[in-house]
Short mmCIF file of C-alpha atoms in Angstrom, two decimals:
data_model
loop_
_atom_site.label_atom_id
_atom_site.label_comp_id
_atom_site.label_asym_id
_atom_site.label_seq_id
_atom_site.Cartn_x
_atom_site.Cartn_y
_atom_site.Cartn_z
CA VAL Y 46 59.83 43.37 -58.53
CA LEU Y 47 61.53 40.01 -58.81
CA ILE Y 48 60.44 39.09 -62.35
CA PRO Y 49 60.27 41.87 -64.97
CA ARG Y 50 56.91 42.40 -66.67
CA PRO Y 51 58.34 41.92 -70.20
CA ALA Y 52 59.46 38.40 -69.25
CA LEU Y 53 55.99 37.52 -67.95
CA ASP Y 54 54.33 38.96 -71.07
CA GLU Y 55 56.60 36.90 -73.32
CA LEU Y 56 55.87 33.78 -71.28
CA ALA Y 57 52.14 34.39 -71.69
CA ARG Y 58 52.54 34.79 -75.45
CA ARG Y 59 54.53 31.57 -75.78
CA LEU Y 60 52.14 29.57 -73.59
CA ASN Y 61 49.15 30.80 -75.61
CA SER Y 62 50.77 29.52 -78.80
CA LEU Y 63 50.92 25.93 -77.49
CA GLY Y 64 48.31 23.21 -77.94
CA ASP Y 65 46.66 20.83 -75.49
CA GLY Y 66 48.34 18.84 -72.73
CA LEU Y 67 51.02 20.06 -70.37
CA ARG Y 68 52.21 23.38 -71.78
CA VAL Y 69 55.82 24.36 -71.07
CA ALA Y 70 57.47 27.61 -72.19
CA TRP Y 71 60.58 29.52 -71.18
CA VAL Y 72 62.33 32.89 -71.52
CA ASP Y 73 65.80 34.09 -70.57
CA CYS Y 74 65.50 36.01 -67.30
CA ASP Y 75 68.16 36.90 -64.72
CA VAL Y 76 66.60 35.75 -61.42
CA ASP Y 77 68.46 34.18 -58.50
CA PRO Y 78 66.95 30.68 -57.97
CA VAL Y 79 67.10 30.99 -54.18
CA ASP Y 80 65.42 34.40 -54.37
CA LEU Y 81 62.55 32.80 -56.31
CA VAL Y 82 61.72 30.31 -53.55
CA ARG Y 83 62.35 32.83 -50.78
CA ALA Y 84 59.91 35.25 -52.39
CA GLY Y 85 57.22 32.79 -53.47
CA SER Y 86 57.18 29.71 -51.24
CA ALA Y 87 54.35 31.03 -49.07
CA ALA Y 88 52.04 31.28 -52.11
CA PHE Y 89 52.56 27.71 -53.39
CA GLY Y 90 52.02 24.24 -51.96
CA PHE Y 91 55.40 22.98 -53.20
CA SER Y 92 58.76 24.75 -53.29
CA GLY Y 93 62.16 23.30 -54.08
CA VAL Y 94 65.71 24.38 -54.85
CA TYR Y 95 69.06 22.75 -55.51
CA GLN Y 96 72.34 24.60 -56.17
CA THR Y 97 75.90 23.37 -56.66
CA PRO Y 98 79.09 25.19 -55.62
CA GLU Y 99 79.70 25.95 -59.33
CA GLY Y 100 76.43 27.90 -59.50
CA ARG Y 101 74.31 25.38 -61.40
CA ALA Y 102 70.84 25.52 -59.92
CA LEU Y 103 67.19 24.63 -60.31
CA ALA Y 104 64.40 26.16 -58.21
CA GLY Y 105 60.67 25.72 -58.53
CA LEU Y 106 57.28 26.77 -57.15
CA GLY Y 107 53.95 24.97 -57.38
CA THR Y 108 53.06 21.66 -59.01
CA ALA Y 109 52.08 21.40 -62.67
CA TRP Y 110 52.78 17.65 -62.90
CA LEU Y 111 53.53 15.03 -60.25
CA ALA Y 112 54.50 11.36 -60.26
CA THR Y 113 55.18 9.21 -57.20
CA ALA Y 114 56.33 5.61 -56.85
CA SER Y 115 57.39 3.18 -54.13
CA GLY Y 116 58.82 -0.33 -53.98
CA SER Y 117 61.92 -1.91 -55.45
CA ASP Y 118 61.04 -0.81 -59.00
CA ARG Y 119 60.21 2.78 -58.10
CA PHE Y 120 62.92 4.32 -60.26
CA ARG Y 121 61.84 2.42 -63.35
CA ARG Y 122 58.24 3.44 -62.76
CA LEU Y 123 59.24 7.08 -62.32
CA ALA Y 124 61.35 6.91 -65.49
CA ASP Y 125 58.35 5.55 -67.40
CA ARG Y 126 56.19 8.43 -66.17
CA LEU Y 127 58.83 11.00 -67.09
CA THR Y 128 58.52 9.95 -70.75
CA GLU Y 129 55.06 11.58 -70.69
CA LEU Y 130 56.61 15.03 -70.44
CA PRO Y 131 57.30 17.33 -73.40
CA GLU Y 132 60.86 17.02 -74.65
CA GLY Y 133 63.32 19.11 -72.61
CA THR Y 134 61.05 19.46 -69.57
CA GLU Y 135 62.95 19.29 -66.28
CA ALA Y 136 61.54 17.71 -63.14
CA MET Y 137 62.72 17.97 -59.55
CA ILE Y 138 63.18 14.50 -58.05
CA GLY Y 139 63.43 13.46 -54.43
CA PHE Y 140 63.50 10.01 -52.87
CA ALA Y 141 64.15 8.12 -49.66
CA PHE Y 142 67.01 5.65 -49.32
CA SER Y 143 64.57 2.87 -48.46
CA PRO Y 144 62.37 1.57 -51.31
CA ASP Y 145 59.49 1.38 -48.83
CA GLY Y 146 59.76 5.04 -47.91
CA PRO Y 147 60.92 7.11 -44.97
CA THR Y 148 59.78 6.30 -41.47
CA GLY Y 149 59.21 8.59 -38.55
CA GLU Y 150 56.68 11.32 -37.90
CA GLU Y 151 59.04 14.02 -39.19
CA TRP Y 152 58.76 12.54 -42.70
CA SER Y 153 54.97 12.55 -42.78
CA GLY Y 154 53.77 13.84 -46.14
CA TYR Y 155 56.93 12.85 -48.02
CA PRO Y 156 56.42 10.03 -50.55
CA THR Y 157 58.99 7.28 -51.11
CA SER Y 158 59.99 8.96 -54.35
CA ALA Y 159 58.53 11.85 -56.30
CA ALA Y 160 59.10 13.76 -59.53
CA VAL Y 161 57.66 17.27 -59.70
CA VAL Y 162 57.42 19.64 -62.65
CA PRO Y 163 56.99 23.03 -60.96
CA GLN Y 164 54.52 25.58 -62.27
CA ILE Y 165 57.32 28.11 -62.36
CA SER Y 166 61.03 27.45 -62.17
CA ILE Y 167 64.41 29.04 -62.63
CA ARG Y 168 67.21 27.04 -64.21
CA ARG Y 169 70.73 28.51 -63.94
CA ALA Y 170 73.75 27.12 -65.76
CA GLU Y 171 76.96 28.63 -67.09
CA GLY Y 172 76.03 32.07 -65.78
CA ARG Y 173 72.66 32.22 -67.56
CA SER Y 174 69.19 31.91 -66.07
CA ARG Y 175 66.01 30.63 -67.71
CA LEU Y 176 62.49 31.27 -66.41
CA VAL Y 177 60.22 28.30 -67.17
CA ALA Y 178 56.43 28.10 -66.81
CA ALA Y 179 54.46 24.83 -66.91
CA VAL Y 180 50.66 24.83 -67.09
CA ALA Y 181 48.66 21.67 -66.43
CA PRO Y 182 45.99 20.55 -68.92
CA GLY Y 183 42.76 22.46 -68.43
CA SER Y 184 44.44 25.23 -66.42
CA SER Y 185 44.99 28.86 -67.34
CA GLU Y 186 48.31 30.64 -67.08
CA GLY Y 187 46.67 33.94 -66.14
CA MET Y 188 46.46 33.42 -62.39
CA LEU Y 189 49.96 31.92 -62.22
CA LEU Y 190 51.56 34.83 -64.04
CA SER Y 191 49.57 37.33 -61.97
CA VAL Y 192 50.95 35.83 -58.76
CA LEU Y 193 54.49 35.93 -60.17
CA GLY Y 194 54.03 39.61 -61.01
CA THR Y 195 53.46 40.39 -57.32
CA LEU Y 196 56.70 38.78 -56.07
CA ARG Y 197 59.28 41.17 -54.67
CA ARG Y 198 63.03 40.63 -54.56
CA PRO Y 199 63.89 39.59 -50.99
CA GLY Y 200 66.64 41.19 -48.95
CA GLU Y 201 69.53 39.36 -47.36
CA PRO Y 202 68.40 36.47 -45.13
CA ALA Y 203 68.24 37.69 -41.56
CA PRO Y 204 69.79 35.55 -38.83
CA HIS Y 205 67.36 33.71 -36.59
CA ARG Y 206 67.25 35.52 -33.24
CA GLY Y 207 64.74 33.43 -31.34
CA SER Y 208 65.71 33.16 -27.69
CA ASP Y 209 63.00 30.70 -26.59
CA HIS Y 210 64.57 27.52 -27.91
CA ARG Y 211 65.68 24.14 -26.62
CA LEU Y 212 68.42 21.86 -27.97
CA ARG Y 213 68.44 18.10 -27.60
CA SER Y 214 71.30 15.88 -28.80
CA LEU Y 215 70.54 12.36 -30.05
CA PRO Y 216 72.46 10.52 -28.71
CA ARG Y 217 73.66 12.56 -25.75
CA PRO Y 218 77.21 13.99 -26.07
CA ASP Y 219 78.70 11.49 -23.63
CA GLU Y 220 77.11 8.56 -25.49
CA TRP Y 221 78.37 9.98 -28.78
CA ARG Y 222 81.96 10.20 -27.51
CA ASP Y 223 81.75 6.58 -26.35
CA ARG Y 224 80.54 5.44 -29.79
CA VAL Y 225 83.35 7.32 -31.53
CA ALA Y 226 85.90 5.70 -29.18
CA GLU Y 227 84.43 2.26 -29.89
CA ALA Y 228 84.65 2.87 -33.65
CA VAL Y 229 88.27 4.03 -33.42
CA ALA Y 230 89.17 0.97 -31.31
CA ALA Y 231 87.50 -1.36 -33.82
CA ILE Y 232 89.48 0.17 -36.69
CA ARG Y 233 92.77 -0.05 -34.79
CA ALA Y 234 92.01 -3.70 -33.94
CA GLY Y 235 91.43 -4.49 -37.60
CA SER Y 236 87.79 -5.57 -37.14
CA ALA Y 237 86.48 -2.58 -39.13
CA SER Y 238 87.95 -0.58 -41.99
CA LYS Y 239 85.26 2.08 -42.26
CA VAL Y 240 82.56 3.27 -39.88
CA VAL Y 241 79.86 5.83 -40.67
CA LEU Y 242 78.53 7.48 -37.53
CA ALA Y 243 75.71 10.01 -37.39
CA ARG Y 244 74.01 12.04 -34.73
CA ALA Y 245 71.12 14.47 -34.60
CA VAL Y 246 70.47 17.71 -32.78
CA ASP Y 247 66.83 18.69 -32.37
CA LEU Y 248 66.00 22.37 -31.94
CA GLU Y 249 62.59 23.44 -30.71
CA THR Y 250 61.71 27.11 -30.87
CA GLY Y 251 58.62 29.23 -30.50
CA SER Y 252 59.83 31.61 -33.21
CA PRO Y 253 59.14 30.80 -36.87
CA ILE Y 254 62.05 29.75 -39.10
CA ASP Y 255 61.72 30.41 -42.83
CA ALA Y 256 63.04 27.32 -44.63
CA PHE Y 257 64.37 29.12 -47.69
CA ASP Y 258 65.87 31.99 -45.72
CA LEU Y 259 67.80 29.18 -44.03
CA VAL Y 260 68.83 27.83 -47.46
CA GLY Y 261 70.08 31.31 -48.36
CA ARG Y 262 72.14 31.47 -45.19
CA LEU Y 263 73.54 27.98 -45.78
CA ARG Y 264 74.58 28.99 -49.29
CA SER Y 265 76.48 32.05 -48.07
CA THR Y 266 78.00 30.25 -45.06
CA TYR Y 267 79.04 27.07 -46.92
CA PRO Y 268 79.86 28.13 -50.50
CA ALA Y 269 81.67 24.82 -51.22
CA ALA Y 270 78.57 22.75 -50.41
CA ARG Y 271 75.51 21.76 -52.39
CA VAL Y 272 72.48 23.45 -50.82
CA PHE Y 273 68.93 22.20 -51.16
CA GLY Y 274 65.40 22.69 -49.94
CA TRP Y 275 62.21 20.71 -50.53
CA SER Y 276 59.03 22.05 -48.97
CA THR Y 277 55.56 20.56 -49.19
CA GLY Y 278 52.71 21.92 -47.13
CA SER Y 279 54.02 22.91 -43.71
CA ARG Y 280 57.09 20.64 -43.81
CA SER Y 281 60.51 21.50 -45.20
CA PHE Y 282 63.71 19.50 -45.70
CA VAL Y 283 66.78 21.72 -46.16
CA GLY Y 284 70.51 21.24 -45.92
CA ALA Y 285 74.05 21.76 -47.20
CA THR Y 286 76.28 18.84 -48.09
CA PRO Y 287 79.67 18.29 -49.75
CA GLU Y 288 78.29 15.12 -51.38
CA MET Y 289 76.51 14.89 -54.72
CA LEU Y 290 72.71 14.64 -54.52
#
């Protein structure tokens, strides 16, 4: 099993001792954050994980509390909502660069900014892991802990072996080379000091790709990067980046 029964029993005892409102309790428990989302993402509507090269990580399943906001004051409004939470409660936060939200069909279902307190989460820091449960007002922890008791520790992420796939570069490689040459010429001419270029590669495949297996592979392949995954419904946003998130 992924989560030992004694840890779940202690969580149940601590949750039962709390009063009304959002109930949050935790126990020390050695669980890999990426293993948590790999094992449980299919059973929950929301899954998320973030891990730094130093090993600090937060992973979560399900939604016990949610706040969203858009517009130029979205961060202030989110901050105001976060004050509703019990002291010490951690939320996972994601947001678009634009205050009016992401555009494009691929971002359908993603709000402009969101703060999520997962129903179950693993927080890892300084070599220690903490299992946290959050139960919404009026809800029972019984079903949540029962589902957690069925999770099994996943094996190593298997490489994707789908052969029926198609790649499409945006822009095309020849257009990309031309843009890079234009940027270099502009810098040499003194008309630009810094240029940020980006391109996309779309992959279409008939074989399923597990988002958090992919996160696990990114973590092992790029140990110096920050890896992340945010999945809601059938859509997932995953990646590995050297930049701070």
